[in-house]
Coordinates of C-alpha atoms and ligand atoms in Angstrom, one line a residue:
M1 CA -9.5 15.0 -36.9
A2 CA -8.6 11.4 -37.5
A3 CA -7.3 8.7 -35.3
T4 CA -3.9 7.4 -36.8
E5 CA -2.9 3.9 -36.5
V6 CA 0.8 3.6 -35.9
S7 CA 2.6 0.6 -36.6
T8 CA 4.9 -0.8 -33.6
T9 CA 6.8 -3.8 -32.4
P10 CA 6.6 -5.4 -29.1
F11 CA 9.2 -4.9 -26.2
D12 CA 10.5 -7.6 -24.2
G13 CA 10.2 -7.3 -20.4
Q14 CA 6.9 -5.5 -20.0
K15 CA 5.7 -7.9 -17.6
P16 CA 3.7 -5.9 -14.9
G17 CA 4.1 -6.9 -11.3
T18 CA 1.8 -7.1 -8.5
S19 CA 1.7 -3.2 -8.5
G20 CA 1.6 -2.5 -12.5
L21 CA 4.2 -1.8 -14.6
R22 CA 7.3 0.0 -13.1
K23 CA 10.6 1.0 -15.0
K24 CA 12.9 3.7 -15.3
V25 CA 11.6 6.8 -17.0
R26 CA 13.9 6.4 -19.7
V27 CA 12.3 3.1 -20.5
F28 CA 9.1 4.7 -20.6
Q29 CA 10.5 7.4 -22.8
Q30 CA 11.6 5.1 -25.6
P31 CA 9.5 5.6 -28.7
H32 CA 6.2 3.5 -28.4
Y33 CA 7.1 1.7 -25.1
L34 CA 4.2 3.6 -23.0
E35 CA 1.8 3.2 -26.1
N36 CA 2.2 -0.5 -26.7
F37 CA 1.3 -1.0 -23.0
V38 CA -1.8 1.2 -23.0
Q39 CA -3.0 -0.2 -26.5
A40 CA -2.7 -3.8 -24.9
I41 CA -5.0 -2.4 -22.0
F42 CA -7.5 -1.1 -24.7
D43 CA -7.2 -4.2 -26.8
T44 CA -7.9 -6.7 -23.9
Q45 CA -10.5 -4.4 -21.8
P46 CA -13.3 -3.9 -24.1
G47 CA -15.5 -2.2 -21.6
F48 CA -13.5 1.1 -22.1
R49 CA -14.8 1.3 -25.5
G50 CA -18.1 3.6 -25.2
G51 CA -17.2 3.9 -21.5
T52 CA -15.5 6.0 -18.8
L53 CA -12.0 6.1 -17.9
V54 CA -10.4 7.6 -14.7
L55 CA -7.0 8.9 -15.3
G56 CA -4.4 10.5 -13.0
G57 CA -1.2 9.9 -11.1
D58 CA 1.1 10.8 -8.3
G59 CA 2.7 13.8 -10.1
R60 CA 5.9 12.5 -10.6
F61 CA 8.3 13.2 -13.6
Y62 CA 6.7 11.9 -16.7
N63 CA 3.3 12.2 -15.3
R64 CA 1.7 15.0 -17.5
E65 CA 3.4 13.7 -20.8
A66 CA 2.0 10.1 -20.1
I67 CA -1.4 11.6 -19.4
Q68 CA -1.5 13.5 -22.7
T69 CA -0.5 10.4 -24.6
I70 CA -3.0 8.3 -22.6
L71 CA -6.0 10.8 -23.5
R72 CA -5.2 10.7 -27.2
M73 CA -5.0 7.0 -27.3
A74 CA -8.3 6.8 -25.2
A75 CA -10.1 9.1 -27.8
A76 CA -8.8 7.0 -30.7
N77 CA -9.9 3.8 -28.9
G78 CA -13.7 4.8 -28.6
V79 CA -13.6 5.9 -24.9
V80 CA -16.4 8.3 -24.3
K81 CA -15.4 10.2 -21.2
V82 CA -12.3 10.5 -19.5
L83 CA -12.2 11.9 -15.6
V84 CA -8.8 13.4 -15.2
G85 CA -7.6 14.9 -11.9
R86 CA -6.4 18.6 -12.1
G87 CA -2.8 18.8 -12.8
G88 CA -2.7 15.2 -13.6
I89 CA -2.9 14.5 -10.0
L90 CA -5.0 11.6 -8.3
S91 CA -3.9 9.6 -5.5
T92 CA -4.4 5.7 -5.8
P93 CA -7.2 5.6 -3.1
A94 CA -8.8 8.8 -4.7
A95 CA -8.8 7.1 -8.0
S96 CA -10.4 4.1 -6.7
C97 CA -13.0 6.4 -4.9
V98 CA -13.7 8.3 -8.2
I99 CA -13.9 5.0 -10.2
R100 CA -16.5 3.6 -7.8
K101 CA -18.5 6.9 -7.4
Y102 CA -18.9 7.5 -11.2
Q103 CA -19.4 3.9 -12.1
A104 CA -16.4 4.1 -14.5
Q105 CA -15.2 1.1 -16.2
G106 CA -11.8 1.4 -14.5
G107 CA -8.8 3.8 -14.2
I108 CA -5.1 4.1 -15.2
I109 CA -3.1 5.3 -12.3
L110 CA 0.5 6.6 -13.2
S111 CA 2.6 6.0 -10.2
A112 CA 5.7 3.9 -9.0
S113 CA 4.3 4.1 -5.4
H114 CA 7.0 4.8 -3.0
N115 CA 10.1 4.8 -5.4
P116 CA 12.0 8.0 -6.1
G117 CA 10.9 10.1 -9.1
G118 CA 12.9 12.1 -11.6
P119 CA 14.4 11.7 -15.0
D120 CA 16.8 9.0 -13.9
Q121 CA 14.2 7.5 -11.4
D122 CA 10.9 5.4 -11.8
F123 CA 7.7 5.6 -13.4
G124 CA 4.9 3.2 -13.5
I125 CA 1.4 2.6 -14.9
K126 CA -1.4 0.4 -13.3
L127 CA -4.8 -0.7 -14.4
N128 CA -7.6 -0.7 -11.9
T129 CA -11.0 -2.4 -12.8
D130 CA -14.6 -1.2 -12.5
A131 CA -14.7 -2.2 -8.7
G132 CA -11.9 0.3 -8.1
G133 CA -9.3 -2.1 -7.2
P134 CA -6.0 -3.3 -8.7
A135 CA -6.5 -5.6 -11.9
P136 CA -6.3 -9.2 -10.7
A137 CA -3.7 -11.6 -12.2
G138 CA -5.9 -12.7 -14.9
V139 CA -6.2 -9.3 -16.3
T140 CA -2.6 -8.2 -16.1
D141 CA -1.5 -11.5 -17.6
A142 CA -3.7 -10.9 -20.6
V143 CA -2.4 -7.2 -21.0
F144 CA 1.1 -8.6 -20.9
A145 CA 0.4 -11.4 -23.4
R146 CA -1.2 -8.7 -25.7
S147 CA 1.7 -6.4 -25.2
R148 CA 4.1 -9.3 -26.6
R149 CA 2.1 -9.5 -29.8
I150 CA 1.2 -5.8 -30.5
D151 CA 1.8 -4.5 -34.0
R152 CA -0.1 -1.2 -33.9
Y153 CA -1.6 1.3 -31.7
R154 CA -4.4 4.0 -32.1
I155 CA -3.9 7.7 -31.4
T156 CA -5.5 10.8 -32.4
D157 CA -3.4 13.9 -33.8
T158 CA -5.1 16.2 -31.6
G159 CA -3.3 18.8 -29.3
S160 CA -2.8 18.7 -25.7
V161 CA -5.4 19.2 -23.0
D162 CA -5.0 21.9 -20.5
L163 CA -4.7 19.9 -17.4
D164 CA -4.8 22.8 -15.2
A165 CA -8.3 24.2 -15.8
L166 CA -11.2 22.6 -14.4
G167 CA -14.2 21.7 -16.8
N168 CA -14.8 19.7 -19.9
T169 CA -12.9 19.6 -23.1
A170 CA -13.6 17.7 -26.5
L171 CA -11.0 15.6 -27.8
D172 CA -12.4 14.3 -31.2
D173 CA -15.5 12.4 -30.0
M174 CA -14.4 12.1 -26.5
S175 CA -15.1 14.2 -23.5
V176 CA -12.3 15.0 -21.1
E177 CA -13.4 16.4 -17.8
V178 CA -10.6 17.7 -15.6
M179 CA -12.0 17.4 -12.0
D180 CA -10.9 18.5 -8.5
P181 CA -9.0 15.4 -7.6
V182 CA -9.7 16.0 -3.7
A183 CA -13.4 16.8 -3.6
D184 CA -15.0 13.4 -3.9
Y185 CA -12.3 11.9 -1.7
A186 CA -12.7 14.4 1.1
A187 CA -16.5 14.1 0.9
L188 CA -16.0 10.4 1.7
M189 CA -13.8 11.0 4.5
E190 CA -16.4 13.3 5.8
R191 CA -18.9 10.6 5.7
L192 CA -16.6 8.0 7.6
F193 CA -15.1 10.0 10.3
D194 CA -16.2 12.3 13.2
F195 CA -14.9 15.6 11.6
N196 CA -16.5 17.7 14.7
A197 CA -14.7 15.7 17.0
I198 CA -11.2 16.1 15.3
H199 CA -12.1 19.9 14.7
Q200 CA -12.3 20.1 18.4
L201 CA -9.4 18.3 19.1
F202 CA -7.3 20.5 17.0
N203 CA -8.9 23.6 18.5
S204 CA -8.7 22.2 22.3
G205 CA -5.1 23.9 22.4
G206 CA -2.4 21.5 23.4
F207 CA -2.7 19.0 20.6
R208 CA 0.4 19.4 18.1
M209 CA 0.7 17.3 14.9
R210 CA 2.4 17.1 11.5
F211 CA 1.7 15.2 8.4
D212 CA 4.5 14.6 6.1
A213 CA 3.3 14.5 2.4
M214 CA 7.0 13.9 1.4
H215 CA 6.5 16.0 -1.5
A216 CA 4.2 13.4 -3.2
V217 CA 0.5 13.4 -4.0
T218 CA -1.2 13.5 -0.5
G219 CA 0.0 17.2 -0.2
P220 CA -3.3 18.7 -1.6
Y221 CA -5.7 16.1 0.1
A222 CA -4.0 16.5 3.4
T223 CA -3.9 20.4 3.2
E224 CA -7.6 20.5 2.1
I225 CA -8.9 17.9 4.7
L226 CA -6.5 18.5 7.6
E227 CA -5.9 22.5 7.4
N228 CA -9.0 23.7 5.4
R229 CA -11.8 21.4 6.6
L230 CA -10.7 20.4 10.3
G231 CA -9.1 23.4 11.1
A232 CA -5.3 22.1 11.7
E233 CA -3.1 25.1 11.9
P234 CA -1.5 26.2 8.7
G235 CA 1.9 24.3 8.3
T236 CA 0.5 21.1 9.9
V237 CA 1.2 19.5 6.5
M238 CA 4.8 19.4 5.7
N239 CA 6.4 19.0 2.2
G240 CA 2.9 19.4 0.9
M241 CA 3.7 20.5 -2.6
P242 CA 3.8 17.6 -5.0
L243 CA 7.3 17.8 -7.0
P244 CA 8.1 15.7 -10.1
D245 CA 11.2 14.4 -8.1
F246 CA 9.5 14.4 -4.7
G247 CA 12.2 17.0 -3.7
G248 CA 15.0 14.4 -4.3
G249 CA 13.7 12.2 -1.2
H250 CA 12.2 8.7 -1.2
P251 CA 8.5 9.0 -0.8
D252 CA 8.2 6.0 1.7
P253 CA 6.6 6.6 5.1
N254 CA 9.1 4.7 7.2
L255 CA 11.4 5.4 10.1
L256 CA 14.2 5.8 7.7
H257 CA 12.9 7.9 4.9
A258 CA 10.5 10.1 7.0
R259 CA 13.2 10.6 9.7
D260 CA 12.6 14.5 9.9
L261 CA 9.1 13.7 11.0
V262 CA 10.2 11.1 13.4
A263 CA 12.7 13.4 15.0
L264 CA 9.7 15.9 15.5
T265 CA 7.8 13.5 17.6
Q266 CA 10.9 12.7 19.8
G267 CA 12.0 14.0 23.1
L268 CA 10.6 16.8 25.5
T269 CA 9.1 19.0 22.8
G270 CA 7.9 16.2 20.6
L271 CA 4.7 16.3 18.8
D272 CA 1.6 14.3 20.0
F273 CA 0.9 12.8 16.5
G274 CA 2.9 12.4 13.4
A275 CA 1.9 10.7 10.3
A276 CA 3.1 10.2 6.6
S277 CA 2.1 8.8 3.4
D278 CA 3.9 7.6 0.2
G279 CA 4.3 8.8 -3.4
D280 CA 0.9 7.8 -4.4
G281 CA -0.9 8.1 -1.2
D282 CA -1.9 4.5 -0.2
R283 CA 0.7 3.8 2.6
N284 CA 0.7 5.3 6.1
M285 CA 3.0 5.6 8.9
I286 CA 1.5 6.4 12.4
L287 CA 3.8 8.0 15.2
G288 CA 3.0 9.2 18.7
K289 CA 5.0 11.3 21.1
D290 CA 8.1 9.0 21.2
F291 CA 6.2 6.1 20.0
F292 CA 6.1 4.2 16.8
V293 CA 2.8 2.1 15.9
T294 CA 3.7 -0.9 13.9
P295 CA 1.4 -1.3 10.9
S296 CA 0.3 -4.5 12.2
D297 CA -0.8 -3.1 15.7
S298 CA -2.5 -0.2 13.9
L299 CA -4.7 -2.6 12.0
A300 CA -5.4 -4.4 15.3
V301 CA -5.8 -1.1 17.1
L302 CA -8.4 0.0 14.5
A303 CA -10.4 -3.1 14.3
A304 CA -10.8 -3.0 18.2
N305 CA -11.9 0.8 18.1
A306 CA -13.9 0.8 14.6
H307 CA -17.0 1.4 16.5
L308 CA -15.7 4.8 17.4
A309 CA -16.0 6.2 14.0
P310 CA -19.3 6.9 12.4
G311 CA -18.6 4.9 9.4
Y312 CA -18.0 1.7 11.3
K313 CA -20.2 2.3 14.3
A314 CA -22.2 -0.7 13.4
G315 CA -19.3 -2.9 13.8
I316 CA -17.2 -4.8 11.4
A317 CA -17.9 -7.9 9.3
G318 CA -14.5 -9.4 9.5
V319 CA -10.7 -8.4 9.0
A320 CA -8.1 -9.6 6.7
R321 CA -4.2 -9.3 6.9
S322 CA -1.5 -10.7 4.7
M323 CA 0.1 -13.7 5.9
P324 CA 3.3 -12.0 7.1
T325 CA 1.6 -9.4 9.1
S326 CA 1.6 -10.1 12.6
Q327 CA -1.2 -12.0 14.2
A328 CA -2.3 -9.1 16.5
A329 CA -5.6 -8.6 14.5
D330 CA -6.5 -12.1 14.9
R331 CA -6.8 -11.7 18.5
V332 CA -9.3 -8.8 18.1
A333 CA -11.3 -10.6 15.7
D334 CA -11.6 -13.6 18.1
E335 CA -12.8 -11.4 20.7
L336 CA -15.2 -9.4 18.5
G337 CA -16.5 -12.8 17.2
V338 CA -15.7 -12.0 13.5
E339 CA -13.4 -14.0 11.0
C340 CA -9.8 -13.0 10.6
Y341 CA -8.6 -14.0 7.1
E342 CA -5.1 -14.6 6.2
T343 CA -4.0 -13.7 2.6
P344 CA -1.2 -13.9 0.5
T345 CA 1.0 -10.5 0.3
G346 CA -0.5 -7.8 -2.2
W347 CA -3.5 -5.7 -1.8
K348 CA -5.3 -7.5 -4.7
F349 CA -6.1 -10.3 -2.6
F350 CA -8.4 -8.4 -0.2
G351 CA -10.8 -7.3 -3.1
N352 CA -12.9 -10.5 -3.3
L353 CA -13.5 -10.4 0.6
L354 CA -14.3 -6.7 0.6
D355 CA -16.9 -7.1 -2.4
A356 CA -18.3 -10.1 -0.7
R357 CA -18.6 -8.2 2.5
K358 CA -16.6 -10.7 4.4
I359 CA -14.6 -8.0 5.8
T360 CA -14.6 -4.3 6.5
L361 CA -10.9 -3.8 7.4
C362 CA -7.7 -5.1 6.1
G363 CA -3.9 -4.4 6.1
E364 CA -0.5 -5.2 5.5
E365 CA 2.7 -5.0 7.6
S366 CA 4.3 -3.0 4.9
F367 CA 2.4 0.1 5.9
G368 CA -0.8 -0.6 4.2
T369 CA -4.3 -0.4 6.0
G370 CA -7.8 0.1 4.5
S371 CA -11.5 -0.6 4.4
D372 CA -14.3 -1.3 2.2
H373 CA -14.6 2.5 1.5
V374 CA -12.6 1.9 -1.7
R375 CA -10.5 -1.2 -3.0
E376 CA -7.0 0.2 -2.4
K377 CA -4.9 0.7 0.7
D378 CA -5.5 4.3 1.8
G379 CA -2.9 6.3 3.8
L380 CA -4.9 9.4 4.7
W381 CA -7.8 7.4 5.8
A382 CA -5.8 5.7 8.1
V383 CA -4.5 8.8 9.5
L384 CA -7.8 10.2 9.9
F385 CA -8.9 7.0 11.6
W386 CA -6.4 7.6 14.2
L387 CA -7.2 11.4 14.8
N388 CA -10.9 10.1 15.1
L389 CA -9.8 7.6 18.0
L390 CA -7.5 10.3 19.5
A391 CA -10.4 12.9 19.6
V392 CA -12.8 10.4 20.9
R393 CA -10.6 8.6 23.6
R394 CA -8.5 11.8 24.5
Q395 CA -5.7 9.5 25.4
S396 CA -2.1 9.5 23.6
V397 CA -1.0 7.4 21.0
G398 CA 1.2 5.3 23.3
D399 CA -1.5 4.9 25.9
I400 CA -4.1 3.6 23.3
V401 CA -1.5 0.9 22.0
R402 CA -0.3 -0.1 25.5
E403 CA -3.7 -0.3 26.6
H404 CA -4.6 -2.4 23.7
W405 CA -1.7 -4.9 24.5
Q406 CA -2.9 -5.0 28.1
R407 CA -6.1 -6.1 26.7
F408 CA -5.2 -8.4 23.9
G409 CA -1.5 -9.1 24.7
R410 CA 1.4 -7.9 22.6
N411 CA 2.6 -9.6 19.4
Y412 CA 6.3 -8.3 19.2
Y413 CA 7.0 -8.0 15.5
T414 CA 10.0 -7.2 13.1
R415 CA 10.8 -7.5 9.5
H416 CA 14.6 -7.9 8.4
D417 CA 15.2 -7.4 4.8
Y418 CA 18.3 -8.6 2.8
E419 CA 18.3 -6.6 -0.3
A420 CA 20.0 -7.2 -3.7
V421 CA 20.9 -10.6 -2.7
D422 CA 22.2 -13.1 -5.5
A423 CA 18.7 -14.1 -7.2
G424 CA 20.1 -17.9 -7.4
A425 CA 21.2 -17.8 -3.9
A426 CA 18.0 -16.5 -2.7
E427 CA 15.9 -19.3 -4.6
A428 CA 18.3 -21.9 -3.3
L429 CA 17.6 -20.6 0.2
M430 CA 14.0 -20.9 -0.1
D431 CA 14.5 -24.3 -1.6
H432 CA 16.5 -25.5 1.4
L433 CA 13.8 -24.3 3.8
R434 CA 11.0 -26.0 1.9
M435 CA 13.3 -29.3 2.1
L436 CA 13.2 -28.9 5.8
L437 CA 9.4 -28.3 6.2
G438 CA 8.5 -32.0 6.8
D439 CA 10.7 -32.5 9.6
L440 CA 10.1 -29.4 11.4
P441 CA 6.9 -30.1 13.4
D442 CA 7.4 -31.0 17.1
K443 CA 11.2 -30.1 16.8
R444 CA 12.5 -27.3 19.2
L445 CA 13.8 -24.2 17.7
G446 CA 15.3 -21.3 20.1
G447 CA 13.5 -23.1 23.1
L448 CA 10.1 -23.3 21.3
S449 CA 8.3 -26.2 20.1
V450 CA 7.3 -26.1 16.2
A451 CA 3.3 -26.4 15.8
Y452 CA 3.4 -26.3 12.1
A453 CA 5.6 -25.6 8.9
D454 CA 4.4 -24.9 5.5
D455 CA 4.8 -23.1 2.2
F456 CA 1.7 -20.9 2.4
S457 CA -1.2 -21.6 0.0
Y458 CA -4.3 -19.6 -0.2
T459 CA -7.6 -20.7 -1.6
D460 CA -9.8 -17.5 -2.1
P461 CA -13.1 -18.2 -0.2
V462 CA -15.0 -16.2 -2.7
D463 CA -13.9 -17.6 -6.1
G464 CA -12.1 -20.6 -5.2
S465 CA -8.7 -19.5 -7.0
V466 CA -5.6 -20.9 -5.4
A467 CA -2.3 -19.1 -4.9
E468 CA 0.6 -21.5 -4.0
G469 CA 4.1 -20.9 -2.7
Q470 CA 3.3 -17.6 -1.0
G471 CA 6.1 -18.0 1.7
I472 CA 7.5 -20.3 4.3
R473 CA 5.6 -20.1 7.7
I474 CA 6.8 -21.8 10.9
G475 CA 4.4 -21.5 13.8
F476 CA 5.4 -22.2 17.3
D477 CA 3.2 -23.3 20.3
G478 CA 2.2 -20.1 22.1
G479 CA 1.8 -18.1 18.8
S480 CA 5.2 -17.1 17.8
R481 CA 6.3 -17.2 14.1
I482 CA 9.0 -17.0 11.5
V483 CA 8.0 -16.3 7.9
F484 CA 10.3 -16.2 5.1
R485 CA 9.5 -15.0 1.4
L486 CA 11.2 -13.2 -1.4
S487 CA 10.0 -9.8 -2.5
G488 CA 7.9 -9.5 -5.6
T489 CA 8.6 -5.9 -6.1
G490 CA 12.5 -5.6 -5.9
T491 CA 14.5 -4.2 -8.7
R492 CA 18.0 -5.4 -8.2
G493 CA 18.7 -9.2 -7.7
A494 CA 16.5 -10.6 -4.8
T495 CA 15.3 -9.3 -1.5
L496 CA 14.8 -11.7 1.1
R497 CA 12.4 -10.9 3.9
V498 CA 12.3 -12.6 7.2
Y499 CA 9.4 -11.7 9.4
I500 CA 9.6 -12.6 13.1
E501 CA 6.9 -12.5 15.7
C502 CA 6.4 -13.5 19.3
Y503 CA 3.3 -13.3 21.5
E504 CA 3.7 -11.9 25.0
P505 CA 0.4 -12.1 27.0
D506 CA 2.1 -10.5 30.2
P507 CA 1.8 -6.9 30.7
A508 CA 4.9 -6.6 33.0
R509 CA 6.8 -7.8 29.7
H510 CA 5.5 -5.4 27.3
G511 CA 8.0 -2.7 27.7
Q512 CA 11.1 -4.6 26.2
P513 CA 13.0 -3.3 23.1
V514 CA 11.6 -5.2 20.2
Q515 CA 15.0 -6.6 18.7
E516 CA 15.8 -7.8 22.1
A517 CA 12.3 -9.7 22.8
L518 CA 12.8 -11.4 19.3
A519 CA 16.6 -12.0 19.7
P520 CA 16.4 -15.8 20.3
L521 CA 13.8 -16.1 17.1
I522 CA 15.9 -13.8 15.1
L523 CA 18.9 -16.0 15.6
S524 CA 16.9 -19.4 15.0
A525 CA 15.7 -17.9 11.7
R526 CA 19.2 -17.0 10.5
E527 CA 20.6 -20.3 11.4
L528 CA 17.6 -22.4 10.1
A529 CA 18.1 -20.5 6.6
Q530 CA 21.6 -20.4 6.7
I531 CA 21.5 -16.9 5.7
E532 CA 25.0 -15.8 6.0
A533 CA 26.5 -19.0 4.4
R534 CA 24.1 -18.6 1.5
T535 CA 23.9 -15.0 0.9
G536 CA 27.1 -13.8 2.5
R537 CA 25.2 -11.3 4.7
A538 CA 25.8 -11.3 8.5
E539 CA 23.1 -8.8 9.0
P540 CA 20.0 -7.3 7.3
D541 CA 20.3 -4.3 5.2
V542 CA 16.8 -3.0 6.6
I543 CA 15.2 -3.8 9.9
T544 CA 11.6 -2.6 10.3
Ligands
G1P1 C1 5.8 -5.0 -1.0 C2 5.1 -5.3 0.2 C3 3.5 -5.6 0.1 C4 2.9 -4.5 -0.8 C5 3.7 -4.5 -1.9 C6 3.0 -3.4 -2.8 O1 5.8 -6.3 -1.7 O2 5.8 -6.3 1.1 O3 2.9 -5.9 1.5 O4 1.5 -5.1 -1.1 O5 5.0 -4.1 -1.7 O6 3.1 -2.3 -2.2 P1 7.1 -7.3 -1.6 O7 8.2 -6.5 -2.2 O8 7.3 -7.9 -0.4 O9 6.7 -8.3 -2.7
ZN2 ZN1 2.0 3.3 -2.6

């Protein structure tokens, strides 16, 4: 059967963001839209010709159709082999794992992460490189540039591949291997964590947990690992069946969207442990009985306890956190005598540090935590890490975190989001702050003295590349901080994110409500940025 060359014309507005190309399903369903973008990948990434491609997605609406199209295009573009997850399923971290394990030339992951799915919702496509991580800016820029000039794409006129039967099929000269999406990932987890200890914890009686897969991709992973391999009781995994519309929910593991899970951890009958992951399986939320672990604290706790997990028993080489993430991990790194790197927002900035073995663990405040085991953040990995700690330390989640604060001090932390703000007003607000920067040092704000104020710029210590304008940082004597930045992932207007943090060394003052502890700084941030006057918003839409 022959490959056909189809004439096409480019679409505007296909610029992929930090997490690939995300659009409404109906946009992707336009004739040639997906094809243009995929052909731009093959045209700019010559390694796929004669190579191996990993392909899968989070199971959302349009996943299977997109996979059939990409398979036929891969065959027409000279790919030798495609590894595709059964049912079209591969979580983002599992795709990273498979790319690395089988030394594929890269992968295409179909997901819009934590955005809702369904015919009127979002779809997305992202490219990962042979290291297993998201394509760096240079690569996505090249794909974008090509997609603006494209005038033809290549596709075979072969039929569709049965995605539900494991095994090999030929598509023209290309071989398609439908693989178990869970097996390689589960094997990696077994190497990193003490499965015996966790198994005993589950069998000890009295330990009660739930994992909320939110009808997204981690269902099959969590069921296999937690219930089948670790012996957690059936039903431990909630909402474990991936659905094209995620059951109508918003597959984002936070206090708002995972509220059923949160409720199960509260009160007299509250569970000992609750955890959730997002649409494509890279985010995580960790809950104890009546206790929410902030992602910033989670990174710090994992760093301080890493030696308790077999995969990290030799210690960690270093840690990295995105700039707006709280500085809790810095204090742990200090005590361990390792470096803590501060990177711009977005997982791709961790890749070089991981590849160069400068860091072992990394994380972001936005429910992302990970390590050098893959090149993506990894939701279920974080959950298993916590279970490993609980199994070894035999303490509650709350006690582990409170002890951590006693030892290192507590970084009170919150993020306030102002969503769908007028884009011009948001830019003007940031300009206004930039103008103030020079005058701030040594001034007093909310009773604290400003130590430094800048627009964050990052020079990659490995390749020397520079990322400028990554957000306004205002640091105070004593470790408090206010950070302002505009979201790079919002879809309507602009989203202003304000991150507020203060450091409290005194354990007697570790029990305050977070918003109260931070109230003076929150007020200073609002006044300084003139948030209400410039955006018309007296209060944020979302407080995390
Ligand atoms: C958000 C998060 C960021 C994360 C990104 C992709 O980006 O804040 O940490 O890497 O989603 O999941 P933002 O909308 O803030 O640009
Ligand atoms: Zn995600």
